[in-house]
GROMACS .gro file of C-alpha atoms in nm:
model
  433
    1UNK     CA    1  -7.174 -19.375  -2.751
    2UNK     CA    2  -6.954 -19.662  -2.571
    3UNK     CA    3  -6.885 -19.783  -2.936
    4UNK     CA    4  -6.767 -19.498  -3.114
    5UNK     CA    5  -6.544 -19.411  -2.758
    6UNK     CA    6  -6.399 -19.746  -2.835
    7UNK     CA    7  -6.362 -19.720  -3.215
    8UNK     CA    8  -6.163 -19.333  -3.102
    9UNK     CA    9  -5.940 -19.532  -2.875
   10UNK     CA   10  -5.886 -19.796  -3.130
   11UNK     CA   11  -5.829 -19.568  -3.410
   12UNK     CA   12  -5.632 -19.259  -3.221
   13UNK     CA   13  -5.342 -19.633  -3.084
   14UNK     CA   14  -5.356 -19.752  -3.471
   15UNK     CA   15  -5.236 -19.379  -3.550
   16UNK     CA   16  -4.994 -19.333  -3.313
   17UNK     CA   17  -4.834 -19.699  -3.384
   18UNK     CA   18  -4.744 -19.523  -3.767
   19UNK     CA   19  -4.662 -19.233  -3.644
   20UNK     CA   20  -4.415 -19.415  -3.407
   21UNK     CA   21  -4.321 -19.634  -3.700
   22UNK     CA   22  -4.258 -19.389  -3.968
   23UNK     CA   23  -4.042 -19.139  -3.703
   24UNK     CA   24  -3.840 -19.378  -3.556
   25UNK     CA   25  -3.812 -19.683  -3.734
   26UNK     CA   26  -3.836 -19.528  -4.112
   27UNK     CA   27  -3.655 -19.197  -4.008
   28UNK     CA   28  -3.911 -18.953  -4.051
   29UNK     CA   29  -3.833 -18.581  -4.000
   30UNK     CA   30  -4.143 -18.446  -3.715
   31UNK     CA   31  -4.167 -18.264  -3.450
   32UNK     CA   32  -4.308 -18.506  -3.201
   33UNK     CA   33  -4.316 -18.253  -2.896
   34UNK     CA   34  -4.573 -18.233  -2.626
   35UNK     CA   35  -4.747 -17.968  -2.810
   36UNK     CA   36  -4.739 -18.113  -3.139
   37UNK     CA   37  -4.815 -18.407  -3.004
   38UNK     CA   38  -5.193 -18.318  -2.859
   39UNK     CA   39  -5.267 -18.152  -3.190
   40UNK     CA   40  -5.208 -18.494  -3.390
   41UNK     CA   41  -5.448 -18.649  -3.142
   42UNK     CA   42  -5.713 -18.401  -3.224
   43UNK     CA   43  -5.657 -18.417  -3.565
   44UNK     CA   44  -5.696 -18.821  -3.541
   45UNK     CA   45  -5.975 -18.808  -3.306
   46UNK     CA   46  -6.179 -18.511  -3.500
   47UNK     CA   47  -6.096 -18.754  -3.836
   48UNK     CA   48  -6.207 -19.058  -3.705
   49UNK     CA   49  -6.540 -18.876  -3.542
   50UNK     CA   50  -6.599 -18.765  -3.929
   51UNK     CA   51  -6.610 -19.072  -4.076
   52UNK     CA   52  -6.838 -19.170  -3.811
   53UNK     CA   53  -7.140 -18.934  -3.886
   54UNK     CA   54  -7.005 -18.908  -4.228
   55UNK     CA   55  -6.902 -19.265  -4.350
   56UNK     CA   56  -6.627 -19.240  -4.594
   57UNK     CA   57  -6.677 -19.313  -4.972
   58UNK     CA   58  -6.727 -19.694  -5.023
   59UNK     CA   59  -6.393 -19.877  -5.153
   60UNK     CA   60  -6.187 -19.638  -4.893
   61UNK     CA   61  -6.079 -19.867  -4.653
   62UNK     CA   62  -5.923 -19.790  -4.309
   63UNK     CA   63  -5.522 -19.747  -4.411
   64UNK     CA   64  -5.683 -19.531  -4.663
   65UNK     CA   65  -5.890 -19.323  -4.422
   66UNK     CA   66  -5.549 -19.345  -4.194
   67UNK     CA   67  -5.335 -19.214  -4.492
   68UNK     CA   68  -5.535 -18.863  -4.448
   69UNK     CA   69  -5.473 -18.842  -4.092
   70UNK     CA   70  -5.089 -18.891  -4.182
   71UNK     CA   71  -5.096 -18.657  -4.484
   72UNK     CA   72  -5.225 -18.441  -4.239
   73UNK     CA   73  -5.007 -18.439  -3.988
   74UNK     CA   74  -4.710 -18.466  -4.263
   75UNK     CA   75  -4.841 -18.193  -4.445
   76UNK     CA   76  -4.814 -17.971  -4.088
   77UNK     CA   77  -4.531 -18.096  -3.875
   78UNK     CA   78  -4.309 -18.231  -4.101
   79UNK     CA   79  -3.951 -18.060  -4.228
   80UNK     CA   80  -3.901 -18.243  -4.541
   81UNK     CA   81  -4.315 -18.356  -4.591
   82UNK     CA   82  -4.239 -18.561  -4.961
   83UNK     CA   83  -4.001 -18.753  -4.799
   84UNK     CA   84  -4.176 -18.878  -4.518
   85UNK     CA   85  -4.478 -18.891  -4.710
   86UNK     CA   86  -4.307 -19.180  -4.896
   87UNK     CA   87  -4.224 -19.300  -4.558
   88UNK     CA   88  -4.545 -19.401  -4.488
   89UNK     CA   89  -4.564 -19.716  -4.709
   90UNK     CA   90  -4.270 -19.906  -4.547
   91UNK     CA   91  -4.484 -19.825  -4.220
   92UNK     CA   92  -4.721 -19.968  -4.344
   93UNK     CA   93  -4.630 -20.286  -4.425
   94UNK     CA   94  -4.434 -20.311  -4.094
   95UNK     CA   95  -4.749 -20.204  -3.952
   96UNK     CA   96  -4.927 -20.466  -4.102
   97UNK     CA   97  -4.732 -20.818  -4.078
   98UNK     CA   98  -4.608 -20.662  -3.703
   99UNK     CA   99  -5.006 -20.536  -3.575
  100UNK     CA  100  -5.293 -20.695  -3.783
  101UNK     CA  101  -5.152 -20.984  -3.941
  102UNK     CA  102  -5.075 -21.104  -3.583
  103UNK     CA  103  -5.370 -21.047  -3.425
  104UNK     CA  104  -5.636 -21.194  -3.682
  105UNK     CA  105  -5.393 -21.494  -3.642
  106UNK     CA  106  -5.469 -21.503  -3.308
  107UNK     CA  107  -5.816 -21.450  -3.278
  108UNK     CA  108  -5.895 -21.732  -3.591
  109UNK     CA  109  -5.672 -21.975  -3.367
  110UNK     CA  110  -5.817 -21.932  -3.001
  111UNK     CA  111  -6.240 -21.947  -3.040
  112UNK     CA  112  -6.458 -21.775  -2.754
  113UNK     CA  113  -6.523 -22.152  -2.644
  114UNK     CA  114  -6.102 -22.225  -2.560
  115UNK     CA  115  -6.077 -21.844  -2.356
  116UNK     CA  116  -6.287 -21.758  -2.059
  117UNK     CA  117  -6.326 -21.385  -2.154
  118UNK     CA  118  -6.619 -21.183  -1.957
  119UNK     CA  119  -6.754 -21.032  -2.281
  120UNK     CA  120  -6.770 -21.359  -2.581
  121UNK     CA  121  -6.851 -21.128  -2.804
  122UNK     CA  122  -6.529 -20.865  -2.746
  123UNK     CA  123  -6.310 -21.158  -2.784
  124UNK     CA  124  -6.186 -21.027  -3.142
  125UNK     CA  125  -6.158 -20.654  -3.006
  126UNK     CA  126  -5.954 -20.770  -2.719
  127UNK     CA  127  -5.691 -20.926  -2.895
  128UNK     CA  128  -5.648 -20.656  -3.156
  129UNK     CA  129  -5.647 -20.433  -2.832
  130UNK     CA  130  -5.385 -20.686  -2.669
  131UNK     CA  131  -5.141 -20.672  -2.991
  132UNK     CA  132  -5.167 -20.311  -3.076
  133UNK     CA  133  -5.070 -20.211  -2.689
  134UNK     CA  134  -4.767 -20.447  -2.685
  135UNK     CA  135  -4.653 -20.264  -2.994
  136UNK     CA  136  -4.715 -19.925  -2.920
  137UNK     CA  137  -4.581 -20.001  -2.577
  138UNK     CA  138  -4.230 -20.140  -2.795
  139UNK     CA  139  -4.245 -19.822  -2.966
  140UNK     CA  140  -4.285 -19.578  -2.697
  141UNK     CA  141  -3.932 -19.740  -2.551
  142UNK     CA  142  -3.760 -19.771  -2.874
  143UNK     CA  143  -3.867 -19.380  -2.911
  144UNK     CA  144  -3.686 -19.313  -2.577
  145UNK     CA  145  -3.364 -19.472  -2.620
  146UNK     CA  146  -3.314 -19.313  -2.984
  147UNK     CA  147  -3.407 -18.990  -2.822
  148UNK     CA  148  -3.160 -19.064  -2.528
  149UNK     CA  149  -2.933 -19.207  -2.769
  150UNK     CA  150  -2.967 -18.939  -3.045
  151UNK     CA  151  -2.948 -19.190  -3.332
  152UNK     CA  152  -3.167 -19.278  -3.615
  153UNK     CA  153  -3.285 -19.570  -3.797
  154UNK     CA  154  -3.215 -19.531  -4.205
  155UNK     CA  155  -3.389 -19.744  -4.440
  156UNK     CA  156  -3.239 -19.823  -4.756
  157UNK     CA  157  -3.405 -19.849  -5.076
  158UNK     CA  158  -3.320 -20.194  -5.074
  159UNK     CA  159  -3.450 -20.240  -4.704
  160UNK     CA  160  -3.822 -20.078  -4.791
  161UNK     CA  161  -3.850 -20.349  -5.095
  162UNK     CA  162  -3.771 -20.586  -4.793
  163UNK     CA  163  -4.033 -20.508  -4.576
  164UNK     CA  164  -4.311 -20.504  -4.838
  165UNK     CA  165  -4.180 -20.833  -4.958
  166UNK     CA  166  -4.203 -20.955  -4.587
  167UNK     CA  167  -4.534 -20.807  -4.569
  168UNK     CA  168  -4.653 -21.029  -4.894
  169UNK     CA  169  -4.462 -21.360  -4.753
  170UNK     CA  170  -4.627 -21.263  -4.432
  171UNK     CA  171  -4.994 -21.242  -4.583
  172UNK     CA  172  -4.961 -21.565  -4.799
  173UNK     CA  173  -4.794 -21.726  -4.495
  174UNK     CA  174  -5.135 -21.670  -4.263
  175UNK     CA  175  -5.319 -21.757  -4.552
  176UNK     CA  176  -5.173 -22.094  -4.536
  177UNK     CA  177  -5.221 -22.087  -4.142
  178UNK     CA  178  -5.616 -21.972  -4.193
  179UNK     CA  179  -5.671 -22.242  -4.464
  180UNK     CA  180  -5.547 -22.495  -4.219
  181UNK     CA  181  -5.697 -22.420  -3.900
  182UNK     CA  182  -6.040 -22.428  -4.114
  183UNK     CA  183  -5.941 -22.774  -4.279
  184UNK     CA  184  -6.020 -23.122  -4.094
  185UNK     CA  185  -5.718 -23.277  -4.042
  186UNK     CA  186  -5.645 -23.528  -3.783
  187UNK     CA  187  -5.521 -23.286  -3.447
  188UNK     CA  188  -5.138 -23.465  -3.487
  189UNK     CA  189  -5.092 -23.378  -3.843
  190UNK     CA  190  -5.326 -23.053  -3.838
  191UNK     CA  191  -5.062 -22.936  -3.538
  192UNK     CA  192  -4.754 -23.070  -3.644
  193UNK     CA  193  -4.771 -22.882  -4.023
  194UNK     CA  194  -4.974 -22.527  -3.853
  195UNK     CA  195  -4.732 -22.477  -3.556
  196UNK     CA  196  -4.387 -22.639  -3.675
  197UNK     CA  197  -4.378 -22.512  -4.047
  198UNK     CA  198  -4.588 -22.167  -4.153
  199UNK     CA  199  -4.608 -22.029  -3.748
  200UNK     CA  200  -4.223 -22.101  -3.754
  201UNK     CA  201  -4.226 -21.938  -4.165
  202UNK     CA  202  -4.358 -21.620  -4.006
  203UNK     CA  203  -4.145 -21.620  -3.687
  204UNK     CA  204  -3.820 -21.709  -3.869
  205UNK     CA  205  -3.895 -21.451  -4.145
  206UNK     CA  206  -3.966 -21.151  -3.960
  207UNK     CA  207  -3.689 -21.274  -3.716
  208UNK     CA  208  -3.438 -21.239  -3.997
  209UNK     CA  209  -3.564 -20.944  -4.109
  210UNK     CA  210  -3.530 -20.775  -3.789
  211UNK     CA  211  -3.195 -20.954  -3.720
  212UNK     CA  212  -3.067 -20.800  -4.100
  213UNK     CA  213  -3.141 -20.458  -3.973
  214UNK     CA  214  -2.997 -20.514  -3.657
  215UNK     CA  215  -2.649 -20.646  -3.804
  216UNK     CA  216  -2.638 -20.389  -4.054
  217UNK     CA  217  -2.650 -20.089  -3.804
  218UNK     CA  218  -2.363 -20.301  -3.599
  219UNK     CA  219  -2.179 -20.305  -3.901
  220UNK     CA  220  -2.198 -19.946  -3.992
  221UNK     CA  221  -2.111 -19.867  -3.669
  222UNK     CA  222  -1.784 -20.112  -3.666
  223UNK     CA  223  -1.637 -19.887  -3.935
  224UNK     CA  224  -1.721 -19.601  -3.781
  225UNK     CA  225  -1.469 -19.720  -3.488
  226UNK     CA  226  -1.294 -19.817  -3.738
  227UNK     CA  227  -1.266 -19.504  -3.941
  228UNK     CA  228  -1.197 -19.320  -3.587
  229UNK     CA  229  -0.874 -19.554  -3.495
  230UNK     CA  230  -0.767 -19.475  -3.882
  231UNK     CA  231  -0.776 -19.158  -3.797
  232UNK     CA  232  -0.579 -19.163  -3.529
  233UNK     CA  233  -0.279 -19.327  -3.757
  234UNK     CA  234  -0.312 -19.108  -3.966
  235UNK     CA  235  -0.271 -18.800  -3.750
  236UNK     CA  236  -0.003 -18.973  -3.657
  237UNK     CA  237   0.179 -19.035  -3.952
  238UNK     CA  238   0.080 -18.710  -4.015
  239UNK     CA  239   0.320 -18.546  -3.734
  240UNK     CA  240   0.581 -18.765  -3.825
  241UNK     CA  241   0.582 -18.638  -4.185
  242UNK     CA  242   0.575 -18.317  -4.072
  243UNK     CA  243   0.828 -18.317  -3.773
  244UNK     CA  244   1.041 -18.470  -4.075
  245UNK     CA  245   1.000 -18.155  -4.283
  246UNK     CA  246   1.086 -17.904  -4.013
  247UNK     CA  247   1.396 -18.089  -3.961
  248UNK     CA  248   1.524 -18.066  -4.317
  249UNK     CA  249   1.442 -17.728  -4.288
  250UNK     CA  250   1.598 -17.625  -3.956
  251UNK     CA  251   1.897 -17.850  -4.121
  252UNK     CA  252   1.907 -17.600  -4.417
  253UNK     CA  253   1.860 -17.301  -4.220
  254UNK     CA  254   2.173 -17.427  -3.998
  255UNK     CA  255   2.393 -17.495  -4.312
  256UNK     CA  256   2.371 -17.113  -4.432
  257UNK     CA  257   2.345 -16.934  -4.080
  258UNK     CA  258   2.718 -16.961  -4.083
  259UNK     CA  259   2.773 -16.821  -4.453
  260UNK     CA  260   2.516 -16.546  -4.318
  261UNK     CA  261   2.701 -16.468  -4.025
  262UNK     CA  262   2.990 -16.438  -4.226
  263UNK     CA  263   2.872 -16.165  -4.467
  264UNK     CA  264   2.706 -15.991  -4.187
  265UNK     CA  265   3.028 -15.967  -3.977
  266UNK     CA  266   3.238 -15.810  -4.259
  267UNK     CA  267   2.983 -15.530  -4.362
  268UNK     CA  268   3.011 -15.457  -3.964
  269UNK     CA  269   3.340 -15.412  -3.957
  270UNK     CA  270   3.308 -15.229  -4.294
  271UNK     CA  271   3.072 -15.001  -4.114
  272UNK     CA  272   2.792 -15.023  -4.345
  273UNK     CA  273   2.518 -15.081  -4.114
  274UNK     CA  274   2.294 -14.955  -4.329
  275UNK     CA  275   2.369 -15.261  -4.581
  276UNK     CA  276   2.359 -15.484  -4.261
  277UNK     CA  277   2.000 -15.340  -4.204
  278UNK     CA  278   1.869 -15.420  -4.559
  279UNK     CA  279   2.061 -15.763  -4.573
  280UNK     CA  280   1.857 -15.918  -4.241
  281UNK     CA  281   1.553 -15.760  -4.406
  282UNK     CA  282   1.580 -15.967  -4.652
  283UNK     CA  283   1.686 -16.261  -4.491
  284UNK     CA  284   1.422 -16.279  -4.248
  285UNK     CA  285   1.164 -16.266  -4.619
  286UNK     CA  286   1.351 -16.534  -4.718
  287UNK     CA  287   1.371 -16.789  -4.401
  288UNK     CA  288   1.176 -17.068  -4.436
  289UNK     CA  289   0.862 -17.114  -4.226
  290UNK     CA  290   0.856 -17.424  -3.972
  291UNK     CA  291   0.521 -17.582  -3.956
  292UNK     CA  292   0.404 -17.506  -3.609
  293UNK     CA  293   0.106 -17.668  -3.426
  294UNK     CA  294  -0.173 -17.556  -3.247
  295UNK     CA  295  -0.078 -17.596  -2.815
  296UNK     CA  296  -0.344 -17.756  -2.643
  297UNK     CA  297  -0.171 -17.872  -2.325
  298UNK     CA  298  -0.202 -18.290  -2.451
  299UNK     CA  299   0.031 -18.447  -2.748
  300UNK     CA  300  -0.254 -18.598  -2.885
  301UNK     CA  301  -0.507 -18.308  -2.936
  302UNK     CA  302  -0.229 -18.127  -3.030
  303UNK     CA  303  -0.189 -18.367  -3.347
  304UNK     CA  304  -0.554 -18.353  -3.353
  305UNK     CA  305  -0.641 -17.996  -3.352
  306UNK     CA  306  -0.355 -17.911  -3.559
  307UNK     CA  307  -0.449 -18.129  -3.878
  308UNK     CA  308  -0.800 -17.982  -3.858
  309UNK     CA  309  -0.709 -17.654  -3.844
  310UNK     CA  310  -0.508 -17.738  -4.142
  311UNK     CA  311  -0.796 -17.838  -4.297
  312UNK     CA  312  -1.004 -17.549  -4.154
  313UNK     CA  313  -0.739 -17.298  -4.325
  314UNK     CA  314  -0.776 -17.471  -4.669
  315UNK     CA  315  -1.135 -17.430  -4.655
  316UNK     CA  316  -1.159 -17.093  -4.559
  317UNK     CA  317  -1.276 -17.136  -4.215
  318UNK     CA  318  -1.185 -16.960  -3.956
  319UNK     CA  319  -1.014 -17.162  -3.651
  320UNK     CA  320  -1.043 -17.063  -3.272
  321UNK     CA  321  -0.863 -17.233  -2.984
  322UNK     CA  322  -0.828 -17.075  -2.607
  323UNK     CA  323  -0.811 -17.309  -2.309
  324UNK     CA  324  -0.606 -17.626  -2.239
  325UNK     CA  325  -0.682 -17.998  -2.260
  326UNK     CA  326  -0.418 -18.086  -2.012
  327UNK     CA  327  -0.596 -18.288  -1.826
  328UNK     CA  328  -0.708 -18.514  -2.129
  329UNK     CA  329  -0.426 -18.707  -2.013
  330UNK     CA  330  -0.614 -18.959  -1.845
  331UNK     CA  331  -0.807 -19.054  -2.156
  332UNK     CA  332  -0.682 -19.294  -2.397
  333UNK     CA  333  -0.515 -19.177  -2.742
  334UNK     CA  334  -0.776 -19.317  -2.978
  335UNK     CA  335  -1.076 -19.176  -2.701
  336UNK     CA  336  -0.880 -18.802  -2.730
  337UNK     CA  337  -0.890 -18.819  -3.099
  338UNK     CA  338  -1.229 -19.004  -3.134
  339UNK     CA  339  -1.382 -18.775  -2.953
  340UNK     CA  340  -1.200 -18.443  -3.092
  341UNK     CA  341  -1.216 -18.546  -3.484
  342UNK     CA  342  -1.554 -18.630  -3.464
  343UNK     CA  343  -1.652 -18.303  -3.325
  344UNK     CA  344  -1.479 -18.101  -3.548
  345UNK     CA  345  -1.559 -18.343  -3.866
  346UNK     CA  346  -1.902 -18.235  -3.802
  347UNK     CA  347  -1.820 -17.863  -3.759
  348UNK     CA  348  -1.637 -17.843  -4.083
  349UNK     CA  349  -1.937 -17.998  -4.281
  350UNK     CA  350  -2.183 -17.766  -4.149
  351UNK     CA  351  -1.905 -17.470  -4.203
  352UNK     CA  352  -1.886 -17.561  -4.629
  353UNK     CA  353  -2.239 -17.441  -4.668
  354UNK     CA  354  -2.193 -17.147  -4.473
  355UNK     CA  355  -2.119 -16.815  -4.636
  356UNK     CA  356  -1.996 -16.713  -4.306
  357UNK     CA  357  -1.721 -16.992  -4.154
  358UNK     CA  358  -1.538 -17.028  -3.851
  359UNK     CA  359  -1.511 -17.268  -3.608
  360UNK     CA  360  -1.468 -17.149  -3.217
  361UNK     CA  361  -1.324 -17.408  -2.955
  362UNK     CA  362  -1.319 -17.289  -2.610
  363UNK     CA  363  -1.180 -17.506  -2.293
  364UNK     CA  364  -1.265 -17.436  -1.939
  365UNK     CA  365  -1.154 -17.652  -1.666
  366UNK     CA  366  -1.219 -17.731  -1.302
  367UNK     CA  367  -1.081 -17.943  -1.052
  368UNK     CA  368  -1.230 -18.232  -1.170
  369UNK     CA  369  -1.419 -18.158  -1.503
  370UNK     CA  370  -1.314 -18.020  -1.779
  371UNK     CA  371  -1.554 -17.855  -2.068
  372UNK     CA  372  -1.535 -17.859  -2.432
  373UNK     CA  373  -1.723 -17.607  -2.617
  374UNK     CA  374  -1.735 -17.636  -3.031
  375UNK     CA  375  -1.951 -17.326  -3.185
  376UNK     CA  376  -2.034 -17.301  -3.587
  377UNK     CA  377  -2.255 -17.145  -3.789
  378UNK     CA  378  -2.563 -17.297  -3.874
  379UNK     CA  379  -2.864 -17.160  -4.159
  380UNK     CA  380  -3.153 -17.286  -3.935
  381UNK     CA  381  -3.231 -17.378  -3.583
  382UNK     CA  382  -3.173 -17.760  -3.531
  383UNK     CA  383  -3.384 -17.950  -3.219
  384UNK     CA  384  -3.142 -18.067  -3.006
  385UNK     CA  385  -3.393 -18.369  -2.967
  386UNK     CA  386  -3.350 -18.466  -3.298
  387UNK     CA  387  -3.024 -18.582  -3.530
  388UNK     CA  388  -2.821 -18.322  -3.696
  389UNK     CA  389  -2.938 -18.278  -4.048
  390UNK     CA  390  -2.614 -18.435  -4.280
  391UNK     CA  391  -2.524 -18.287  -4.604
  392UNK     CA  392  -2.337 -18.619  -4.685
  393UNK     CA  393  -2.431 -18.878  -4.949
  394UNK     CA  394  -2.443 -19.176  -4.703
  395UNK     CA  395  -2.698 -19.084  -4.482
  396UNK     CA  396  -2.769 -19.436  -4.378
  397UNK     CA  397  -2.410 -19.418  -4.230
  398UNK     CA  398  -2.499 -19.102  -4.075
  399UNK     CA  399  -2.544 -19.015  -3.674
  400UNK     CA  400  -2.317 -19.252  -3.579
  401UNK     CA  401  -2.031 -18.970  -3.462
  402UNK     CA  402  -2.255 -18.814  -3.236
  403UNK     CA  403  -2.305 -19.147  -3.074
  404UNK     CA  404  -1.999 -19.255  -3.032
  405UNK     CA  405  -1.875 -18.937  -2.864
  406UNK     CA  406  -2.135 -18.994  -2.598
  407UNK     CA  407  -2.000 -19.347  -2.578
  408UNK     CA  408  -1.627 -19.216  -2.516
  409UNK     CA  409  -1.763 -18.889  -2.295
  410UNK     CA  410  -1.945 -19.161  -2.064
  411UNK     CA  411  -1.650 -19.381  -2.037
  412UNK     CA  412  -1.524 -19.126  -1.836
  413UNK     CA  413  -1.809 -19.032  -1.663
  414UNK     CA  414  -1.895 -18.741  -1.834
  415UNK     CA  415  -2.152 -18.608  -2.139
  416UNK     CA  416  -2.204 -18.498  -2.517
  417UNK     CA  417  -2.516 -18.279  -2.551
  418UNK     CA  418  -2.569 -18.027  -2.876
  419UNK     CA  419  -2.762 -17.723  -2.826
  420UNK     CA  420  -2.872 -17.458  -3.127
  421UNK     CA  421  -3.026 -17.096  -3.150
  422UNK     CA  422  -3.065 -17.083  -3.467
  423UNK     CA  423  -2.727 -16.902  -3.569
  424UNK     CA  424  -2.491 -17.125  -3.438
  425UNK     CA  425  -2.487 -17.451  -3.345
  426UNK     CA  426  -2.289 -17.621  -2.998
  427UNK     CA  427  -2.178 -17.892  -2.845
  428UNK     CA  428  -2.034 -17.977  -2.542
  429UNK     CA  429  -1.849 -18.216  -2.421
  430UNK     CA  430  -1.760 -18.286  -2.045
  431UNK     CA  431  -1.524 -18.481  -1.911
  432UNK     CA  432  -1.432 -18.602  -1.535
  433UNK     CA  433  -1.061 -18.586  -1.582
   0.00000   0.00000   0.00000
């Protein structure tokens, strides 16, 4: 009874670690709530009690008895279930050159005779134990910050050929190491080659895998800032082109007021008002519009809000805009338009595959805070403990908005949260100002 309790335990961790793995290191799509969460563990634990009573066909081995308990759990909890079905072999092989390949190392190097253990004979169990809890322990904190963090870890196509070709160096690498430590060599030599040259192999190579993933996120999201300060220019340049066309036009509209004025004076004295009436008429059809922005209370959203409304309008989207941002004014100009183009960036994507589009912005202040409300219509409900679904081609490049509008709403002491029913989506932002 102790034995299959332990071989539960051992099996239910080993599940959890891919689970972990494939949602938040591969970017699976699950729902990993509380709920969901106990009925995975039942399914796992009723599996591996199964195979117990009922060994599994020989030539299955244990990935392939865990591959049903994922198909399972794919098959039932999963929004997009091929995709994250093909999720599961990059797990895998992270699974297996981070977890197993590890421990066996481990447990061939250190013999019952070199550890004082309690239980000889457990030695092997306890460091597979030891090596599976330090990873599920890494995983269980990298699940909370991208949770806290909203973001999400994309593998590329060329990334998931990297990790099964770290997983083969990995194997051939311990190979090596196993060959040695069962060789007689002289303890100098036998140390010298095993520690300094195929221990270091494996270190540096998953070490540079890791650090590859690492600097490509940073790198990603260094044109992100980079696209936001861009943006900010070109607002800019925007309003400048713009205040430069209503001047030529208000310069126009100046240079035949006079000539107007003229004709209208002499049909007055004339007395033929009723020629004066149809004359302004038709002036008035045939003055020029001046561009006109949207008043938000700050220059900078103004330039902001005004070229996405612009946008907004060519798109047939309907645009919204009641409160002030007055008190932005304590924020810096790239932060203001950061944080605003990012918002509505997002809104407008969502709004294209809409048949019904508008986009509602609604400001509320206080005496210190002040509250940023963006509402669009959405098809489905979206978690707000997951990332927002992306329609765009890039979606390794994707998430990063939403993340760094929490990074300029906490610079001032303030928040970015996202909330959905269903039929439209929100977020708001708020700011001590």
């Amino acid at each position: 009874m102790s034995d299959l309790i332990y071989y539960i335990i051992a099996n239910l961790v080993d599940y959890w670690i891919l689970i972990l793995l494939m949602q938040y290191v591969c970017a699976a799509h699950m729902d990993l709530g509380r709920k969901n969460a106990v009925i995975r563990s039942c399914i796992s634990v009723l599996w591996t009690t199964v195979t117990v009573f009922c060994p599994i066909p020989a030539g299955v081995d244990a990935i392939a008895g865990m591959m049903v308990e994922i198909v399972l759990s794919v098959c039932l909890f999963s929004r997009r279930r091929l995709p994250d079905l093909l999720r599961f072999f990059p797990a895998v092989c992270i699974y297996l050159f981070l977890d197993l390949l590890p421990a066996a190392l481990v447990e061939e190097i250190v013999s019952p005779s070199n550890v004082q253990l309690a239980v000889q004979d457990n030695l092997r169990t306890f460091f597979s134990y030891m090596v599976d809890a330090t990873l599920l322990v890494l995983l269980l904190i990298l699940r909370h910050v991208q949770i806290k963090y909203r973001t999400r870890v994309h593998f590329s196509v060329k990334e998931v050929f990297g990790s099964i070709a770290l997983l083969f160096f990995s194997f051939i690498d311990g190979a090596l190491i196993l060959t040695l430590n069962r060789t007689k060599y002289e303890p100098v030599i036998y140390y010298w080659i095993y520690l300094i040259v195929f221990v270091g192999g494996y270190v540096l190579g998953v070490g540079y895998f890791a650090y590859s993933l690492i600097e490509s996120r940073k790198r990603i999201y260094r044109q992100t800032m980079a696209r936001c300060e861009t943006e900010y220019l070109r607002v800019q340049l925007d309003s400048l082109q713009e205040t430069k066309e209503n001047e030529t036009e208000v310069r126009k509209i100046r240079h035949d007021l006079t000539n107007h004025l003229a004709v209208i004076s002499s049909l007055c004295q004339e007395g033929d008002y009723e020629e004066v009436r149809k004359y302004t008429e038709q002036l008035s059809h045939e003055v020029p519009q001046v561009g006109s922005r949207i008043p938000t209370g700050n220059q900078v959203a103004d330039l902001v809000v005004s070229s996405k409304s612009k946008i907004c309008e060519a798109n047939g989207i309907a645009f919204e805009f009641s409160g002030t941002l007055k008190n932005l004014g304590v924020m810096a100009a790239p932060d203001i338009c950061g944080l605003l183009a990012n918002a509505y960036d997002n809104a407008i994507e969502a709004c294209l595959a809409q048949p019904e589009r508008y986009i509602r912005t609604k400001v509320s202040t206080t005496r210190n805070y002040t509250v940023i409300e963006i509402v669009n219509p959405v098809e489905k409900k979206v978690s707000a403990r997951s990332s927002i679904p992306t329609t765009k081609k890039d979606r390794k490049a994707h998430g990063y908005g939403i993340e760094i509008m929490k990074q300029i709403a906490g610079r001032y002491n303030g928040s970015c949260t996202i909330g959905c029913d269903g039929k439209e989506f929100r977020l708001k932002i708020v700011l001590l100002t």
